[in-house]
Amino acid sequence: MIDKKAVLQALGPQAKRFSITVVPEVDSTQVVLRQSGKAPGDVVIAEVQTAGRGRMGRSFLSDEGGLYMSVLLCPKEKGFSGTAITAAAGVAVAEAITDLCGLTPEIKWVNDLQIGGKKLAGILAEGQISSDGDYQSVILGMGVNVNSSVQRLEQCLPGRATSLAVETGMPQSIEALAARVLLRLLDIGLLDTIVPDLWERYRSRLITLSQTVCVRGDPSGIRYRVLDIDRQFGLIVESPEGTRRTLYSGEVSVIAG
Ligand code: BTN
């Protein structure tokens, strides 16, 4: 069982910024928090999710041994886009993993954390937009493969996923990771005002730079060269004919390095 006391202890003086609920099994922590969340910093952590949700309507494998956590945010910074919130969360989770076990996850635009091309963690930001177009509240969901075995990953996601335990060769503490992620969310300003160096911190881990990609669901199948990201975390790409476009949502598949 995930030990809530251990999470609070690892949070230290910052524990007061969060209200944490740990549950053994739910359909999705996103759904639970949407129904029960009241204030920024409300957190739901589940040991197992029976209907874990991924981006773009996909499911997210959520059996025992992972961190499945949703956090309620009320972004104060006006006009802060969903892309920027997911980017900030990507940096927070990547930095938390580096803090905890010294690994250096890379970010595949916009929010997949990978090591050696295999997925380690995913992030889902679901927002409620107010009448002036800003985010009123956002439920930020993070799923990290912590102690999943190679056998289980290969069985469910052959060749596509890895875990902290696989990468470090030893089990890792889910409680310590949960606390590190929450501390990094605070540090990056997701509960207050986003730090000015977020863009650099995101870009330095972005593996998608300088790769050739296709846009998922684009019937033309055009292969774009990735040029850079803009200050809103949009991905700037160029077609073989030299036409440039900037993507703010959706997903890209990497074709080659
Ligand atoms: C993705 O990679 O497509 C995003 C995955 C997000 C998974 C997390 S686990 C905690 C929260 N609850 C969910 O149902 N999904 C998110």
XYZ file of C-alpha atoms and ligand atoms in Angstrom, residues 27-30 49 51-56 58 60 62 67-70 111-112 119 121-124 141-143 251, ligand 1:
45
model
C -11.078 3.891 -12.446
C -9.014 7.050 -12.979
C -7.557 9.575 -10.539
C -8.574 12.258 -13.070
C -6.299 2.399 -12.015
C -9.439 2.734 -16.561
C -6.295 4.894 -16.634
C -6.642 7.615 -19.247
C -3.990 8.760 -21.667
C -3.884 11.605 -24.139
C -5.986 11.579 -27.300
C -6.022 6.374 -25.298
C -2.869 4.192 -19.831
C -1.952 1.420 -14.593
C 2.737 6.271 -9.653
C -0.703 7.431 -10.761
C -1.354 10.896 -9.440
C -3.641 13.805 -10.271
C 4.811 15.528 -22.763
C 6.067 11.947 -23.047
C 8.228 5.595 -22.577
C 5.918 8.502 -17.999
C 2.979 10.331 -19.479
C 1.121 13.489 -18.546
C -2.469 14.472 -19.156
C -2.512 13.699 -14.242
C 0.856 12.013 -14.186
C 1.605 8.346 -14.657
C 1.110 14.383 -31.425
C -0.308 9.823 -21.817
O 0.829 9.368 -21.812
O -1.044 9.729 -22.814
C -0.808 10.479 -20.578
C -0.954 9.491 -19.454
C -1.479 10.095 -18.177
C -1.709 9.043 -17.127
C -2.070 9.616 -15.798
S -2.011 8.426 -14.517
C -2.781 9.520 -13.421
C -3.876 10.224 -14.206
N -5.077 9.431 -14.228
C -5.392 9.010 -15.451
O -6.373 8.319 -15.733
N -4.468 9.454 -16.337
C -3.448 10.244 -15.682
